[in-house]
Coordinates of N, CA and C in Angstrom, one line a residue:
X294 N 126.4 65.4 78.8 CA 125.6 66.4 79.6 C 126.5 67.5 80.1
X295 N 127.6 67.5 80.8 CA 128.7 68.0 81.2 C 128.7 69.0 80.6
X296 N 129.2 68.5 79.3 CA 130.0 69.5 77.8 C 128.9 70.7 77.8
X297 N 127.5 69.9 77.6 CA 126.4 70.8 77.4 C 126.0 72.1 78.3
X298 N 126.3 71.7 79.2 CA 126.4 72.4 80.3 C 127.1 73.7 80.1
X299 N 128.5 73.0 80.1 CA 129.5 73.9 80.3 C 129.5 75.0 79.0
X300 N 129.0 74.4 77.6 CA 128.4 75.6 76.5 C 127.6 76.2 77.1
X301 N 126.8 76.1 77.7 CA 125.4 76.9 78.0 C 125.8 77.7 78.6
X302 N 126.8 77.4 80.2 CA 127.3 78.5 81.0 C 128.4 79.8 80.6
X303 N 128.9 79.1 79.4 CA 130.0 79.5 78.6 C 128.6 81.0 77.9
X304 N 128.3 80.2 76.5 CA 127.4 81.4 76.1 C 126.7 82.5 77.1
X305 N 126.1 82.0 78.4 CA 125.7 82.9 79.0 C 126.5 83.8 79.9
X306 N 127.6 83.3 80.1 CA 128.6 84.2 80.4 C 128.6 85.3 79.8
X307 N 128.8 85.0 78.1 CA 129.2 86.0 77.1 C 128.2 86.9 76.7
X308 N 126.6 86.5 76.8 CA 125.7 87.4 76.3 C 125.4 88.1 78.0
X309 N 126.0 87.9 78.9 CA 125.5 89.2 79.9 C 126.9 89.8 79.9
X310 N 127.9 89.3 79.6 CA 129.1 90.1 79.4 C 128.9 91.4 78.1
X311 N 128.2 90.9 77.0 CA 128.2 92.2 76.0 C 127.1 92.7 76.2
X312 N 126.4 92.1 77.2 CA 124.6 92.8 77.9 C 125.3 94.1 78.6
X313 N 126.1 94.1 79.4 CA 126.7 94.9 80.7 C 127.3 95.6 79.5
X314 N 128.6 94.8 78.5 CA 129.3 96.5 78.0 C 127.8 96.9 77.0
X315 N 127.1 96.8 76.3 CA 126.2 97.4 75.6 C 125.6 98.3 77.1
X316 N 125.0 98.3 77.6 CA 124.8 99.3 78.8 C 125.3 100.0 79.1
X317 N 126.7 99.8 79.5 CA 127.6 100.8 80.0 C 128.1 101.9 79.0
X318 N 128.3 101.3 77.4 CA 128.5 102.2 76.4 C 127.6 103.2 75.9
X319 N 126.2 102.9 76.2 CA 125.7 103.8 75.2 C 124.1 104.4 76.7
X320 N 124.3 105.2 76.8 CA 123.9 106.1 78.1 C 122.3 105.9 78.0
X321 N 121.6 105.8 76.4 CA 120.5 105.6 76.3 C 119.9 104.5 76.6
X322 N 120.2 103.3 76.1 CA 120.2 101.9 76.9 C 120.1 101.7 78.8
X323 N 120.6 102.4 79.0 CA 120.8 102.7 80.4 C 119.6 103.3 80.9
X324 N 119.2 104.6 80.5 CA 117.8 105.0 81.1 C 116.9 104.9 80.5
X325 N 116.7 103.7 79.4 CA 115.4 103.2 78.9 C 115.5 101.8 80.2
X326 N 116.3 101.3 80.3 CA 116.1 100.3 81.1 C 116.1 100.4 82.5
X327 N 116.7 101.6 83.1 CA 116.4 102.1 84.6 C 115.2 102.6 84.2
X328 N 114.4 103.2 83.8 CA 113.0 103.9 83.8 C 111.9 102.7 83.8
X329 N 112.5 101.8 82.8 CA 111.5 100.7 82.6 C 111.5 99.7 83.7
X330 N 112.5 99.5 84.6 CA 112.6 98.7 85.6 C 112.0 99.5 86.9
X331 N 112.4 100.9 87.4 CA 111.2 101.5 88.1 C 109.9 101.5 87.8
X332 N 109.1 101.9 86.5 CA 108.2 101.7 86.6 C 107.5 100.5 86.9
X333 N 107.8 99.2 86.2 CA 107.2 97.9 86.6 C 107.6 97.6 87.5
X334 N 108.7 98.0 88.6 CA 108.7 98.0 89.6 C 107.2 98.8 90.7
X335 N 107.4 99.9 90.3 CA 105.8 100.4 90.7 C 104.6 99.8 90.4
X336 N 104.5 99.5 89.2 CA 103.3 98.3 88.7 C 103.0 97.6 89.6
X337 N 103.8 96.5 89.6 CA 104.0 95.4 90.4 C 103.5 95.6 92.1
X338 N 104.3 96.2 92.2 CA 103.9 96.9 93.7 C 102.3 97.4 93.8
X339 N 101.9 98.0 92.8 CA 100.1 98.2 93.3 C 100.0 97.2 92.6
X340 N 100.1 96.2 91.8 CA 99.5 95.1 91.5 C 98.9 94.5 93.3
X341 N 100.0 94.4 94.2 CA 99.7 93.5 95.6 C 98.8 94.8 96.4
X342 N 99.3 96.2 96.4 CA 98.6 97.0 97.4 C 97.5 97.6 97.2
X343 N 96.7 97.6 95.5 CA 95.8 98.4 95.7 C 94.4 98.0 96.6
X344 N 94.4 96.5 96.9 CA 93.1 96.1 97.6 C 93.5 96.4 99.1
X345 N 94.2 96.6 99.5 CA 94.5 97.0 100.9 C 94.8 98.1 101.1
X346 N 95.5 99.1 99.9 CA 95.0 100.6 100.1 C 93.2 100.8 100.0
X347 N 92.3 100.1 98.8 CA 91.2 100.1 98.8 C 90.2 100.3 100.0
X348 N 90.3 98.9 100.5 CA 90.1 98.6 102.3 C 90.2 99.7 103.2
X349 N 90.9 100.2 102.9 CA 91.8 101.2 104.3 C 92.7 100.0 105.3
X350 N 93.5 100.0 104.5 CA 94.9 98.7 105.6 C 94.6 99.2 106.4
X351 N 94.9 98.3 107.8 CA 95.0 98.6 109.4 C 95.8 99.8 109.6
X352 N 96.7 100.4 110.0 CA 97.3 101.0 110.7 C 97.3 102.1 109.6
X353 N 97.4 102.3 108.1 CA 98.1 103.4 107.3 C 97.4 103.4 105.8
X354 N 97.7 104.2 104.7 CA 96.8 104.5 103.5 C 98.1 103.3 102.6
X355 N 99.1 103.3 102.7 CA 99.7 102.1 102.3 C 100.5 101.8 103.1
X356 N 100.4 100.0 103.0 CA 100.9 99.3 104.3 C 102.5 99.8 104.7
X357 N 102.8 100.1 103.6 CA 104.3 100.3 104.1 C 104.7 101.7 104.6
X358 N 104.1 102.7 104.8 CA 104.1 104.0 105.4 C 103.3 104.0 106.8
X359 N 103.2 102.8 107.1 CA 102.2 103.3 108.3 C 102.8 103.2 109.7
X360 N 104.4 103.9 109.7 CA 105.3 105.0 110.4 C 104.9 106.2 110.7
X361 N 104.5 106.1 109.1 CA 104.7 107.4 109.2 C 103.2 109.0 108.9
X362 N 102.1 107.8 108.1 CA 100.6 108.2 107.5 C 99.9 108.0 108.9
X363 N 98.7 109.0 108.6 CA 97.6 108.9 109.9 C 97.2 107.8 109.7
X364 N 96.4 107.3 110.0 CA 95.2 106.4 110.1 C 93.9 106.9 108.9
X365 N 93.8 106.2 107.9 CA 92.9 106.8 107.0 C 91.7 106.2 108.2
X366 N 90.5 107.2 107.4 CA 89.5 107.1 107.9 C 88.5 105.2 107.3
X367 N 87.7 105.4 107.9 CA 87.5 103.6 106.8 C 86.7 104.2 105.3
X368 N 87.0 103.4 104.6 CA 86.2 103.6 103.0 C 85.5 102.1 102.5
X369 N 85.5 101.6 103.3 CA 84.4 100.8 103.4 C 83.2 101.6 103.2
X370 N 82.1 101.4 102.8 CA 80.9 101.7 102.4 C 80.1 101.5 104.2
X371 N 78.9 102.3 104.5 CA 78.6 102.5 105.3 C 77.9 101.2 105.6
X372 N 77.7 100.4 105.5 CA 77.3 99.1 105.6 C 77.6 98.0 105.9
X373 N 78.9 98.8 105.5 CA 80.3 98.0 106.0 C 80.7 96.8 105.1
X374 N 80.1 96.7 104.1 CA 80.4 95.6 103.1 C 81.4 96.0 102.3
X375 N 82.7 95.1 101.9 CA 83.8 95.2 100.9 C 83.4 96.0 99.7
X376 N 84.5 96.6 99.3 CA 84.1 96.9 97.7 C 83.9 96.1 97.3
X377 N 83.6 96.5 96.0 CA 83.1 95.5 95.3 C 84.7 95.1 93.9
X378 N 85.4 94.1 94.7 CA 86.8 94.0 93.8 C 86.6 94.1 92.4
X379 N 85.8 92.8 92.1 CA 85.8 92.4 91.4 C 85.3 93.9 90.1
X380 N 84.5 94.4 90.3 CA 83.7 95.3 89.4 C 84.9 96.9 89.5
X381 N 85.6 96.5 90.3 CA 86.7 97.7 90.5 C 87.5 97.0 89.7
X382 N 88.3 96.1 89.8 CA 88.8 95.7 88.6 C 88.8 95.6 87.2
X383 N 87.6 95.3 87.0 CA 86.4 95.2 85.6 C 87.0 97.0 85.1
X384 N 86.9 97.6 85.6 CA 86.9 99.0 85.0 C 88.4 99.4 85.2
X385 N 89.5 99.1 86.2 CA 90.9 99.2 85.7 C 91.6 98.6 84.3
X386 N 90.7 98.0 84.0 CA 91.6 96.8 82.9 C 90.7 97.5 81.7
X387 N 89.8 98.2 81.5 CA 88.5 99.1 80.7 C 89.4 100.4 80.8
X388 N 90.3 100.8 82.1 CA 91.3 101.7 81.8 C 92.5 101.6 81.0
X389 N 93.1 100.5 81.1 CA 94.5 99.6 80.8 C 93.9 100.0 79.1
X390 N 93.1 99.5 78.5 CA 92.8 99.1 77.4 C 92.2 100.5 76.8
X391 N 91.7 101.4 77.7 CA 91.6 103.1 77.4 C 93.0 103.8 77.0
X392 N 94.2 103.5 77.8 CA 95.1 103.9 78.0 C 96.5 103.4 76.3
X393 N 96.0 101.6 75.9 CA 96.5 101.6 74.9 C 95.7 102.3 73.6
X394 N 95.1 103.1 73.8 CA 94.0 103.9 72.6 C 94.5 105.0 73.1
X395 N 95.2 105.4 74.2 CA 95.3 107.3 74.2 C 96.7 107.5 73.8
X396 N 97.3 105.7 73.7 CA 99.1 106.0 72.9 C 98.4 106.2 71.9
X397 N 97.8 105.2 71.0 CA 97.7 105.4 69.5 C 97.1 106.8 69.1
X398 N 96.4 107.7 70.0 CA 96.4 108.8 69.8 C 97.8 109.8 69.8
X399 N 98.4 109.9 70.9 CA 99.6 110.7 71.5 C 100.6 110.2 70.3
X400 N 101.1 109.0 69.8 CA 101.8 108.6 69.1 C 101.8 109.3 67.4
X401 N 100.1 109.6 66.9 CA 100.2 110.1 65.9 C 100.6 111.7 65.8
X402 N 101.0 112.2 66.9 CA 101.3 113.4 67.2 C 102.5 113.9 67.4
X403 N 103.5 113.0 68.4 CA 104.7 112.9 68.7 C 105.0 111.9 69.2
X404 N 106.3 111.2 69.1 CA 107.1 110.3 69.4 C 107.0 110.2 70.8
X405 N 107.1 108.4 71.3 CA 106.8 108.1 72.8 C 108.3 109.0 73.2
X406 N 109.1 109.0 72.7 CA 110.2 110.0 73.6 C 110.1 111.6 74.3
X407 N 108.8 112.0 73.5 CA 108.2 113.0 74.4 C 107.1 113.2 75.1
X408 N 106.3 111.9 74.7 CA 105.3 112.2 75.3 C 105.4 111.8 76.5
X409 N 106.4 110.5 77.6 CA 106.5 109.6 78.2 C 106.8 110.2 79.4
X410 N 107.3 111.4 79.2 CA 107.8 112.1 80.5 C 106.3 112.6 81.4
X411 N 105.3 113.4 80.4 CA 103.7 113.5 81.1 C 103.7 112.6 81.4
X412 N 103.7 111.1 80.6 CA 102.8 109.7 81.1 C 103.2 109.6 82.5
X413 N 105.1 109.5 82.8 CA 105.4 109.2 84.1 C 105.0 110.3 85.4
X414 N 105.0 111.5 84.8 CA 104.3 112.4 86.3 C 102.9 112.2 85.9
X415 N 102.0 111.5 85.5 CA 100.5 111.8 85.6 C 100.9 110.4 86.5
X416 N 101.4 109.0 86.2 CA 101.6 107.9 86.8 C 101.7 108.2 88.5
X417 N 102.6 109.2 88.5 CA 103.3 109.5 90.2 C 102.4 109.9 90.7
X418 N 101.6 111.3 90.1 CA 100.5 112.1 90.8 C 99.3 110.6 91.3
X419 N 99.2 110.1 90.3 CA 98.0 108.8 90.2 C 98.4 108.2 91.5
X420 N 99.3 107.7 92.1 CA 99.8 107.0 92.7 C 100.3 107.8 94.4
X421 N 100.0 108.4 94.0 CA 100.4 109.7 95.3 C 99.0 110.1 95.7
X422 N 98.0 109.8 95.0 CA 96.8 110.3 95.2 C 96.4 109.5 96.5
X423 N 96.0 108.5 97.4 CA 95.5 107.5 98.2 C 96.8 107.9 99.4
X424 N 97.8 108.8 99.2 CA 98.7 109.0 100.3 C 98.2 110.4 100.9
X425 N 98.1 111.4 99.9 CA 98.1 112.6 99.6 C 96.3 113.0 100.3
X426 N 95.6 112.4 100.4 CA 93.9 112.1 100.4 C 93.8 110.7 100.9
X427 N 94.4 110.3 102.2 CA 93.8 109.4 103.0 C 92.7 109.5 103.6
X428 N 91.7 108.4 103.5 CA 90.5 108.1 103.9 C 89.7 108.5 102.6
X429 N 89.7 109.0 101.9 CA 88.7 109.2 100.9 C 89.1 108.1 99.3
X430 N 88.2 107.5 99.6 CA 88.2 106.5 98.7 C 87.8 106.1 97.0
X431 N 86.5 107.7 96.6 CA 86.6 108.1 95.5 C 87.8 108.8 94.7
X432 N 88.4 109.5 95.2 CA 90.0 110.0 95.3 C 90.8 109.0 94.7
X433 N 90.7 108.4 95.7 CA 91.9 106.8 96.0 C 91.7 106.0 94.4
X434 N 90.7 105.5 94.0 CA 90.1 104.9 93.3 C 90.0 106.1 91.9
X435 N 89.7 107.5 91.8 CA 90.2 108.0 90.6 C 91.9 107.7 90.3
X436 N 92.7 107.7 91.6 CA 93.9 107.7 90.9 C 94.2 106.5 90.3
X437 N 94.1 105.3 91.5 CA 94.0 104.0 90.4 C 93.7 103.8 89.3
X438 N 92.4 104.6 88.8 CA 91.9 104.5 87.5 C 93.1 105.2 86.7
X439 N 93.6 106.4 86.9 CA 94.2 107.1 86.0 C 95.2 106.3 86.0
X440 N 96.2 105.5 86.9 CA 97.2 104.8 86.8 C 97.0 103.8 86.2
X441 N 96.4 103.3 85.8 CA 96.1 102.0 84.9 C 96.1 102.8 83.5
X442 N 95.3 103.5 83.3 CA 95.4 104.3 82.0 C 96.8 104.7 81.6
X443 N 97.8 105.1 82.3 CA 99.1 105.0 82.0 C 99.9 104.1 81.7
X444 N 99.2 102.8 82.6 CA 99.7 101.6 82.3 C 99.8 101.1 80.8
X445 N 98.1 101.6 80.5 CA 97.5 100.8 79.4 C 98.9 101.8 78.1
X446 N 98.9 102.8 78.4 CA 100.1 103.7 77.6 C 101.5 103.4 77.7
X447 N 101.7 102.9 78.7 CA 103.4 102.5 78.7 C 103.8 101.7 78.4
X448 N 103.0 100.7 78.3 CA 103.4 99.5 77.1 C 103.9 99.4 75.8
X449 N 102.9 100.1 75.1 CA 103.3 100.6 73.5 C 104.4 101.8 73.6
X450 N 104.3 102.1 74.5 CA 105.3 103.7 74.4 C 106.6 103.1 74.9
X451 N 106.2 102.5 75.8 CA 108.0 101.3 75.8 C 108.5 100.5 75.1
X452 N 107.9 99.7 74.6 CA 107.8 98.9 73.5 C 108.6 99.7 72.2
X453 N 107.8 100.3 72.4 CA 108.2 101.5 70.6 C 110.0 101.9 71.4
X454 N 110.0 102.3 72.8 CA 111.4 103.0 72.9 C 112.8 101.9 72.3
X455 N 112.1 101.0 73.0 CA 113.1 99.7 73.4 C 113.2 98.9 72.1
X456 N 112.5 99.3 70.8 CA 113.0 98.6 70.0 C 113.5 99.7 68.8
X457 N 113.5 100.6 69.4 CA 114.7 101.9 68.8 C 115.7 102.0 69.2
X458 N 115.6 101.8 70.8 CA 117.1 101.9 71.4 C 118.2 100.8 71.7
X459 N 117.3 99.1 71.9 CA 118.1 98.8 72.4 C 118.7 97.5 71.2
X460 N 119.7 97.2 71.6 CA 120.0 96.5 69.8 C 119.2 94.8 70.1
X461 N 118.8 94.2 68.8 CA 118.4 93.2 68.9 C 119.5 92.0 69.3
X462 N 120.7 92.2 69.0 CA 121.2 91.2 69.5 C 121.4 90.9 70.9
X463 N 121.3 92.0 71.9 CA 121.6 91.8 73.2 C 119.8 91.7 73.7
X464 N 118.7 92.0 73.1 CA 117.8 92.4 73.6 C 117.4 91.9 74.9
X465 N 116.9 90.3 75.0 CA 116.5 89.8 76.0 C 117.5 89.9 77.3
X466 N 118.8 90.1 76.6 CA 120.0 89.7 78.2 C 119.5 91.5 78.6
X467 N 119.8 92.0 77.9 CA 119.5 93.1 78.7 C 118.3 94.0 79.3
X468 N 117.3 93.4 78.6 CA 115.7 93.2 79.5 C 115.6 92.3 80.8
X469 N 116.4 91.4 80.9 CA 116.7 90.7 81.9 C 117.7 91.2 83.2
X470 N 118.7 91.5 82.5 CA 119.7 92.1 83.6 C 118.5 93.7 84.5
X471 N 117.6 94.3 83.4 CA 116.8 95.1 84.1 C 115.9 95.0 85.0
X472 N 115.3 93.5 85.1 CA 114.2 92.9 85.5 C 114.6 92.4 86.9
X473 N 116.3 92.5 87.1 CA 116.1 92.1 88.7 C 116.2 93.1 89.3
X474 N 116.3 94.5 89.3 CA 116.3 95.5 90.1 C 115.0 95.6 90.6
X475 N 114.3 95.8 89.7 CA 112.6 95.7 89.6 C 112.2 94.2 90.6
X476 N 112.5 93.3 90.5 CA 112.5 92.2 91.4 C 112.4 92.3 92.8
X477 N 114.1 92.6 92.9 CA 114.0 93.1 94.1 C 113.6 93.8 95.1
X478 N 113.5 95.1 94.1 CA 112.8 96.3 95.0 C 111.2 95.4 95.2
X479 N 110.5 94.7 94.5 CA 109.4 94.2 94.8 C 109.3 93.2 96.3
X480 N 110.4 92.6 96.0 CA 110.6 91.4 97.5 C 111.2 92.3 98.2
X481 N 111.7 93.5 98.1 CA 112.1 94.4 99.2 C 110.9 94.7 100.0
X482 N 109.7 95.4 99.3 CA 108.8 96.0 99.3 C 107.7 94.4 100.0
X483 N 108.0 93.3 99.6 CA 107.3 92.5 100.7 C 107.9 92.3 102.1
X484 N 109.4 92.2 102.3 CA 109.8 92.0 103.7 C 109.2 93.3 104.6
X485 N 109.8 94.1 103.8 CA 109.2 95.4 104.3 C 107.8 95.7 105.2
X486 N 106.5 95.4 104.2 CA 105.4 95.4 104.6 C 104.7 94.2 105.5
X487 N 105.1 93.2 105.2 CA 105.1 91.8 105.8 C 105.0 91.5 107.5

């Protein structure tokens, strides 16, 4: 068991060791996988806040600005009953699935390498929207929608980048070595709010 070990720790030494130089050498590897680690970083992050931006969180339009955001107004419905999550959901994932149909459009036109830069400022704007227009929750909820629709686009448009750019032999070490920045900033983003 030892021996076994000690190969395993051995090979993984060696594939994040040519993980790191394949990154460091070739500049494009580098900001396919910084781009791709902020955005799922962003994902991730409204994966946890969009029901509590939804809501109107206590103090702020997201929990973690509320230093520094007014006090949204409530967007609760006058009745005072919850959205309705579940049916808000139902139509983000109807976006998600819109959004892989507007690559297969965008893609027969030009290459995800140009089109990906709109995807990411329509993403920001989407996501800036519920800061930008606190208390109004039609607003709030078109941006989500649009954000998911990007989502549903950045998959295939990443997908397609990362298996042009990044070499198959290192692929997973170096999808990995990306995946903890993105990690962290996520558990950052819970102590944070918490």
């Amino acid at each position: 068991i030892t021996l076994f070990l000690l190969r395993s720790y051995a090979s993984a030494v060696d594939a994040f060791s040519k993980g790191f130089a394949t990154i460091s050498r070739d500049r494009r590897v580098f900001l396919v996988g910084a781009v791709s680690s902020c955005f799922e970083a962003a994902m991730y992050s409204f994966v946890f806040e969009w029901t509590p931006a939804r809501a109107g969180a206590d103090d702020g339009a997201i929990s973690g600005a509320r230093a520094t955001l007014p006090k949204p107004q409530a967007v609760t419905p006058p009745g005072g009953e919850k959205p309705p999550y579940g049916e808000i959901f139902s139509v983000m994932m109807i976006c998600c699935m819109a959004g892989t149909r507007l690559f297969g459009f965008l893609v027969e036109r030009d290459p995800p390498e140009k089109f990906s830069r709109g995807l990411f400022a329509v993403a920001a704007c989407a996501l800036a929207t519920p800061v930008a227009l606190p208390g109004r929750p039609t607003w709030a909820l078109a941006g989500f929608l649009a954000f998911e629709l990007v989502v549903g686009a950045y998959f295939p448009a990443m997908g397609t980048l990362k298996s042009k750019i990044i070499p198959d032999a290192q692929r997973s070490t170096i999808y990995n070595l990306f995946r903890v920045p993105a990690t962290l900033s996520h558990l950052l983003q819970h102590v944070v709010t918490a």
